[in-house]
């Protein structure tokens, strides 16, 4: 069971400002049914440009409902300039904190608020900005970059807690790590373009590429690749899992595994399967 | 506030008779059953009685029963014993809807070079038998299938499958944790070589499990130590829990003979049909024909499971959910996904699991409380309004 604060429980069991504003000045919709949570946020301004009324509808868990309810309370009486400054941390703090696995609920609230403000300012609904990193939850590199910077995140797990990215199939873990490394100033070994690798370095890099890049992809089809040996530029591998019995595995080996290793390690690599 | 406990597939109440039977072994009868003196020896004699009761529950002989610490240990021991006894065979066949107790072991074994074949199920949760039989070959070390699913209660035809598998000379293990005490088990009608049970699922305490090993099955112990359990599981016996398990097995058998689960399934059916009537856009997950008598998994569309559970909790009603938010993962239950249950329904799935202690008054209370909970959450949900607009 999650440890929710009394304030979270209160906002969940007695949510404030539930509903729709038909003549709203701004509406922000985020999330989806498939993702497991979604929020529609409405606000109406008074003659002084301050938020007079805010309402919401939320599909999701207790902390998603509580975060939405808290958001509507927090923005009341603020100008849009002031409302814009609300961060996901402010939302979580208002509720006395959220379990770390539930921080994405506060991010969802913040996102809905931003969308509603852009909607009011007449800014065209931004097409997905940046490049989609997590396909399971539709999260872009720009969103990940922002959440890492704002909340000082350092691991993939943190990123998953805050924006869900990486919480599904796991294929995007490498890319998330790259973004984190980029911000933290650490250099990812994969991106090193070293002209001459020692044998040991090469083996390490091959191993790492298989574990981090290739196997997570093969795992989608319950397949697996095992490194058996490296002899010069010959990489000897064994196919496991479903790959072992899959008639397409020679194709996978040449078209995917070999080209991936050529890209990541050295262009001369030749991959061979051993029984 | 009274607790209404409809989460019996998670764990059960320890029967009062069971507590009464075990207590003296936590106080006055503390002897070690392996000792030479009669103070310890008498305890050994009671363990023998308990072993007989457990054997009787599943139609086995006492020497085919070993006591373990839990269902997970039994499962792990069985799988490891099978692959160690068949070192040249590298394939394991199982289903896509197994319990995490065993599912996560396969991930470890795949890393060690084993090929694990996950047999799919259809949208009613029924196993694809054709796929299963076609997967079997000379490389198959073991087939392991749950007898009944913990989330949906759907029962696999383990009697038939195990005979077919055995005919091909392959070891068969079943995780019968959800079945014990709910439907009769007779290993003599099956080709099952190994079978796992867990005490706390049928009114014994937590911390005690059983592995049935058919005579003649190749076995190697997982826990190596003293001579206990004929050398098949070392370690001083968890005496009080074994006595408790024996009593629980004896009671379970009596209740099966008296067919008391007919009452449980009547209550379950009442709960299910009334909720489906009173709550629109709700449906049962899994086939209803071959199903445990105590389990009902109901999907309430357009609402989220954790929110439902917490509102139920306000009324003291305990159940569980297939939703993502309850488990700490972000995706809904692997069982519901394997069945192809759409996201609209999977996120809002609630499992009710009854026991012989469940009363008609409790079911009436739940029937009264559930519809307003779902209605309230749907009021909050943006999708529900959209859906109504589309329909009107």
Coordinates of C-alpha atoms in Angstrom, one line a residue, chain B residues 38-360:
Chain B
X38 CA 11.0 -38.9 23.4
X39 CA 10.4 -35.2 24.2
X40 CA 11.7 -34.5 20.7
X41 CA 10.5 -37.7 19.2
X42 CA 6.9 -37.0 20.1
X43 CA 7.1 -33.9 18.0
X44 CA 8.4 -36.0 15.2
X45 CA 5.4 -38.3 15.5
X46 CA 3.0 -35.3 15.2
X47 CA 4.8 -34.1 12.1
X48 CA 4.2 -37.5 10.6
X49 CA 0.5 -37.1 11.2
X50 CA 0.6 -33.6 9.6
X51 CA 2.4 -35.0 6.6
X52 CA -0.3 -37.7 6.2
X53 CA -3.1 -35.0 6.2
X54 CA -1.3 -33.0 3.6
X55 CA -0.8 -36.1 1.5
X56 CA -4.5 -37.0 1.8
X57 CA -5.5 -33.6 0.6
X58 CA -4.0 -34.3 -2.9
X59 CA -4.1 -38.1 -3.0
X60 CA -0.4 -38.6 -2.5
X61 CA 1.7 -40.8 -0.2
X62 CA 3.4 -39.1 2.8
X63 CA 6.9 -39.9 1.5
X64 CA 6.0 -37.8 -1.6
X65 CA 5.5 -34.6 0.5
X66 CA 8.3 -32.3 1.5
X67 CA 7.8 -29.2 3.6
X68 CA 9.2 -25.9 2.4
X69 CA 9.0 -22.3 3.5
X70 CA 6.6 -21.1 0.9
X71 CA 5.1 -21.6 -2.6
X72 CA 8.0 -19.7 -4.2
X73 CA 10.5 -22.0 -2.6
X74 CA 8.5 -25.0 -3.8
X75 CA 8.3 -23.6 -7.4
X76 CA 12.0 -22.7 -7.5
X77 CA 13.1 -26.1 -6.1
X78 CA 11.0 -28.0 -8.7
X79 CA 12.3 -26.0 -11.7
X80 CA 15.9 -26.2 -10.6
X81 CA 15.6 -29.9 -9.7
X82 CA 14.2 -30.7 -13.2
X83 CA 16.9 -28.8 -15.1
X84 CA 19.7 -30.2 -12.9
X85 CA 18.4 -33.7 -13.4
X86 CA 18.3 -33.2 -17.2
X87 CA 21.5 -31.3 -17.8
X88 CA 21.5 -31.8 -21.5
X89 CA 18.0 -30.3 -21.9
X90 CA 17.8 -26.5 -22.2
X91 CA 14.2 -25.7 -22.9
X92 CA 11.5 -24.8 -20.3
X93 CA 7.9 -24.5 -21.3
X94 CA 5.5 -22.4 -19.3
X95 CA 2.6 -20.0 -19.8
X96 CA 2.5 -16.2 -20.2
X97 CA 0.2 -15.8 -17.2
X98 CA 2.3 -17.4 -14.4
X99 CA 2.7 -15.9 -10.9
X100 CA 5.7 -13.6 -10.3
X101 CA 6.9 -16.3 -7.9
X102 CA 8.0 -18.3 -10.9
X103 CA 8.0 -15.8 -13.8
X104 CA 11.0 -13.9 -12.4
X105 CA 13.0 -17.1 -12.0
X106 CA 12.6 -17.7 -15.8
X107 CA 14.3 -14.3 -16.4
X108 CA 17.3 -15.4 -14.4
X109 CA 17.4 -18.8 -16.1
X110 CA 17.2 -17.2 -19.6
X111 CA 20.3 -15.3 -18.7
X112 CA 22.0 -18.6 -17.9
X113 CA 21.3 -20.0 -21.3
X114 CA 17.9 -21.7 -20.9
X115 CA 15.2 -21.1 -23.6
X116 CA 11.9 -20.4 -22.0
X117 CA 8.8 -20.8 -24.1
X118 CA 5.9 -18.8 -22.9
X119 CA 2.6 -20.4 -24.2
X120 CA 0.0 -17.8 -24.9
X121 CA -3.6 -17.7 -23.7
X122 CA -6.7 -16.5 -25.5
X123 CA -8.9 -13.6 -24.5
X124 CA -10.8 -15.8 -22.0
X125 CA -7.5 -16.8 -20.4
X126 CA -7.5 -20.3 -21.8
X127 CA -4.2 -21.9 -22.7
X128 CA -3.3 -22.5 -26.3
X129 CA -2.9 -26.3 -26.1
X130 CA -1.8 -26.7 -29.7
X131 CA 1.0 -24.2 -29.2
X132 CA 2.0 -26.0 -26.0
X133 CA 2.2 -29.5 -27.5
X134 CA 4.1 -28.1 -30.6
X135 CA 6.7 -26.5 -28.4
X136 CA 7.7 -29.8 -26.8
X137 CA 10.8 -31.5 -28.1
X138 CA 13.9 -33.5 -27.0
X139 CA 15.4 -30.4 -25.5
X140 CA 12.5 -29.8 -23.1
X141 CA 13.6 -30.2 -19.5
X142 CA 10.3 -29.3 -17.8
X143 CA 6.8 -28.1 -18.4
X144 CA 5.5 -25.9 -15.6
X145 CA 2.0 -24.5 -15.5
X146 CA -0.1 -23.0 -12.9
X147 CA -3.2 -25.1 -12.1
X148 CA -5.4 -22.0 -11.7
X149 CA -4.7 -18.3 -12.3
X150 CA -4.5 -16.1 -9.2
X151 CA -5.9 -13.1 -10.9
X152 CA -8.8 -14.5 -12.9
X153 CA -9.3 -17.9 -11.3
X154 CA -9.3 -19.6 -14.7
X155 CA -8.4 -23.3 -14.4
X156 CA -6.0 -24.9 -16.8
X157 CA -6.8 -28.5 -17.8
X158 CA -3.7 -29.8 -15.8
X159 CA -4.9 -33.4 -15.6
X160 CA -5.0 -33.8 -19.3
X161 CA -2.0 -31.7 -20.2
X162 CA 0.2 -33.4 -17.6
X163 CA -0.6 -36.9 -18.9
X164 CA 0.2 -35.7 -22.5
X165 CA 3.5 -34.2 -21.3
X166 CA 4.4 -37.3 -19.3
X167 CA 3.7 -39.5 -22.3
X168 CA 6.5 -37.6 -24.1
X169 CA 8.9 -38.4 -21.2
X170 CA 9.0 -34.8 -20.0
X171 CA 8.9 -33.7 -16.3
X172 CA 5.7 -31.8 -15.4
X173 CA 5.4 -29.4 -12.5
X174 CA 2.3 -27.5 -11.5
X175 CA 1.9 -24.5 -9.2
X176 CA -1.3 -25.5 -7.4
X177 CA -1.1 -22.7 -4.8
X178 CA -4.5 -21.2 -5.8
X179 CA -6.3 -24.6 -6.2
X180 CA -5.6 -26.3 -2.9
X181 CA -8.7 -26.5 -0.7
X182 CA -10.9 -24.9 -3.4
X183 CA -11.3 -27.8 -5.8
X184 CA -10.4 -31.4 -5.3
X185 CA -6.9 -32.5 -6.3
X186 CA -6.0 -36.1 -6.9
X187 CA -2.5 -36.5 -8.3
X188 CA -3.3 -40.1 -9.3
X189 CA -5.5 -38.8 -12.0
X190 CA -2.7 -36.7 -13.5
X191 CA 0.7 -37.0 -14.9
X192 CA 2.0 -34.4 -12.5
X193 CA 5.6 -35.1 -11.2
X194 CA 5.9 -32.1 -8.9
X195 CA 3.3 -29.8 -7.4
X196 CA 3.6 -26.7 -5.2
X197 CA 1.3 -25.7 -2.4
X198 CA 1.3 -22.7 0.0
X199 CA -0.2 -23.0 3.5
X200 CA -1.4 -19.4 3.8
X201 CA -3.7 -19.7 0.8
X202 CA -5.8 -22.2 2.6
X203 CA -6.0 -21.0 6.2
X204 CA -2.6 -22.0 7.6
X205 CA -0.1 -19.3 8.5
X206 CA 2.4 -17.7 6.2
X207 CA 5.9 -19.3 6.0
X208 CA 5.0 -22.8 5.2
X209 CA 4.8 -24.5 1.8
X210 CA 4.7 -28.0 0.3
X211 CA 6.4 -29.6 -2.7
X212 CA 4.9 -32.9 -3.8
X213 CA 7.4 -35.1 -5.6
X214 CA 6.0 -38.2 -7.3
X215 CA 7.9 -41.3 -6.4
X216 CA 10.6 -42.0 -9.0
X217 CA 10.9 -38.4 -10.1
X218 CA 14.5 -37.3 -10.5
X219 CA 15.2 -34.8 -7.9
X220 CA 18.1 -32.8 -6.5
X221 CA 17.7 -30.6 -3.4
X222 CA 17.8 -26.9 -3.4
X223 CA 18.4 -26.4 0.3
X224 CA 21.3 -28.8 1.2
X225 CA 21.9 -29.5 4.8
X226 CA 20.8 -32.1 7.4
X227 CA 18.8 -35.3 6.8
X228 CA 15.4 -33.6 7.3
X229 CA 12.7 -34.4 4.7
X230 CA 14.8 -37.5 3.7
X231 CA 17.6 -35.2 2.6
X232 CA 15.5 -33.5 0.1
X233 CA 15.2 -30.2 2.1
X234 CA 17.7 -29.6 4.8
X235 CA 17.0 -27.4 7.8
X236 CA 15.3 -27.9 11.2
X237 CA 11.6 -28.3 10.6
X238 CA 9.2 -25.3 11.1
X239 CA 7.3 -27.5 13.5
X240 CA 4.5 -25.3 14.6
X241 CA 3.7 -24.3 11.0
X242 CA 3.9 -27.9 9.9
X243 CA 1.4 -28.9 12.5
X244 CA -0.8 -25.9 11.5
X245 CA -0.6 -26.9 7.8
X246 CA -1.6 -30.5 8.7
X247 CA -4.7 -29.2 10.5
X248 CA -5.5 -26.8 7.6
X249 CA -5.2 -29.6 5.1
X250 CA -7.5 -31.8 7.2
X251 CA -10.1 -29.0 7.4
X252 CA -9.8 -28.3 3.7
X253 CA -10.4 -31.9 2.9
X254 CA -13.5 -32.0 5.1
X255 CA -14.9 -28.9 3.5
X256 CA -14.3 -30.3 0.0
X257 CA -16.1 -33.5 1.0
X258 CA -19.0 -31.5 2.4
X259 CA -18.9 -29.4 -0.8
X260 CA -18.9 -26.2 1.2
X261 CA -17.4 -24.4 -1.7
X262 CA -20.7 -24.6 -3.4
X263 CA -21.9 -21.9 -1.0
X264 CA -18.8 -19.8 -1.7
X265 CA -19.4 -20.0 -5.4
X266 CA -23.0 -19.0 -4.9
X267 CA -22.0 -15.9 -3.0
X268 CA -19.3 -15.2 -5.7
X269 CA -21.9 -15.5 -8.5
X270 CA -24.4 -13.3 -6.6
X271 CA -21.7 -10.6 -6.2
X272 CA -20.7 -10.9 -9.8
X273 CA -24.0 -10.9 -11.5
X274 CA -25.4 -8.1 -9.4
X275 CA -22.5 -5.9 -9.9
X276 CA -22.6 -6.5 -13.7
X277 CA -26.3 -5.6 -13.6
X278 CA -25.9 -2.5 -11.6
X279 CA -22.7 -1.1 -13.1
X280 CA -22.8 -0.4 -16.8
X281 CA -19.6 -0.9 -18.8
X282 CA -18.4 -3.7 -16.5
X283 CA -17.3 -7.2 -17.5
X284 CA -15.7 -10.3 -16.1
X285 CA -12.1 -11.0 -17.0
X286 CA -11.6 -14.6 -18.1
X287 CA -13.8 -17.6 -18.8
X288 CA -16.5 -18.3 -16.2
X289 CA -16.9 -22.0 -16.9
X290 CA -13.7 -23.5 -15.7
X291 CA -12.9 -21.1 -12.9
X292 CA -12.1 -21.3 -9.2
X293 CA -15.3 -21.1 -7.1
X294 CA -14.1 -18.1 -5.1
X295 CA -12.6 -15.8 -7.6
X296 CA -14.1 -13.0 -9.7
X297 CA -12.1 -10.5 -11.7
X298 CA -14.3 -7.6 -12.8
X299 CA -13.3 -4.8 -15.1
X300 CA -14.9 -1.4 -14.6
X301 CA -14.2 0.7 -17.6
X302 CA -13.0 4.3 -17.6
X303 CA -11.9 4.2 -13.9
X304 CA -8.6 3.3 -12.3
X305 CA -8.1 0.4 -10.0
X306 CA -6.0 2.0 -7.2
X307 CA -8.6 4.7 -6.8
X308 CA -11.4 2.1 -6.6
X309 CA -9.4 0.1 -4.0
X310 CA -8.8 3.1 -1.8
X311 CA -12.5 4.1 -1.9
X312 CA -13.4 0.5 -1.0
X313 CA -10.9 0.7 1.8
X314 CA -12.9 3.6 3.3
X315 CA -15.6 1.0 3.8
X316 CA -13.3 -1.6 5.1
X317 CA -13.6 -3.7 2.0
X318 CA -10.3 -5.5 1.0
X319 CA -9.7 -6.7 -2.6
X320 CA -6.9 -6.2 -5.2
X321 CA -6.5 -4.8 -8.6
X322 CA -4.8 -5.6 -11.9
X323 CA -4.1 -1.9 -12.4
X324 CA -0.6 -0.6 -12.9
X325 CA -0.7 1.9 -10.0
X326 CA -1.1 -0.6 -7.3
X327 CA 1.9 -2.7 -8.2
X328 CA 4.5 0.1 -8.5
X329 CA 4.9 -0.8 -12.2
X330 CA 3.5 1.5 -14.8
X331 CA 1.7 -1.2 -16.9
X332 CA -1.3 -3.2 -15.9
X333 CA -1.1 -6.8 -15.0
X334 CA 0.8 -9.1 -17.3
X335 CA -2.1 -11.6 -17.0
X336 CA -4.7 -9.2 -18.3
X337 CA -2.4 -8.0 -21.0
X338 CA -1.6 -11.6 -22.1
X339 CA -5.4 -12.0 -22.4
X340 CA -5.7 -8.9 -24.6
X341 CA -7.9 -7.1 -22.1
X342 CA -8.1 -3.5 -23.5
X343 CA -6.4 -0.7 -21.5
X344 CA -9.8 0.9 -20.8
X345 CA -10.8 -2.2 -18.8
X346 CA -7.4 -3.5 -17.5
X347 CA -6.6 -0.4 -15.5
X348 CA -10.0 -0.6 -13.8
X349 CA -10.0 -4.4 -13.0
X350 CA -10.7 -5.5 -9.4
X351 CA -10.3 -9.0 -8.2
X352 CA -12.7 -10.2 -5.5
X353 CA -11.6 -13.5 -3.9
X354 CA -13.8 -15.1 -1.3
X355 CA -13.3 -17.8 1.3
X356 CA -15.4 -20.2 3.3
X357 CA -15.6 -17.5 6.0
X358 CA -17.3 -15.0 3.6
X359 CA -20.9 -14.3 4.7
X360 CA -24.0 -13.4 2.7

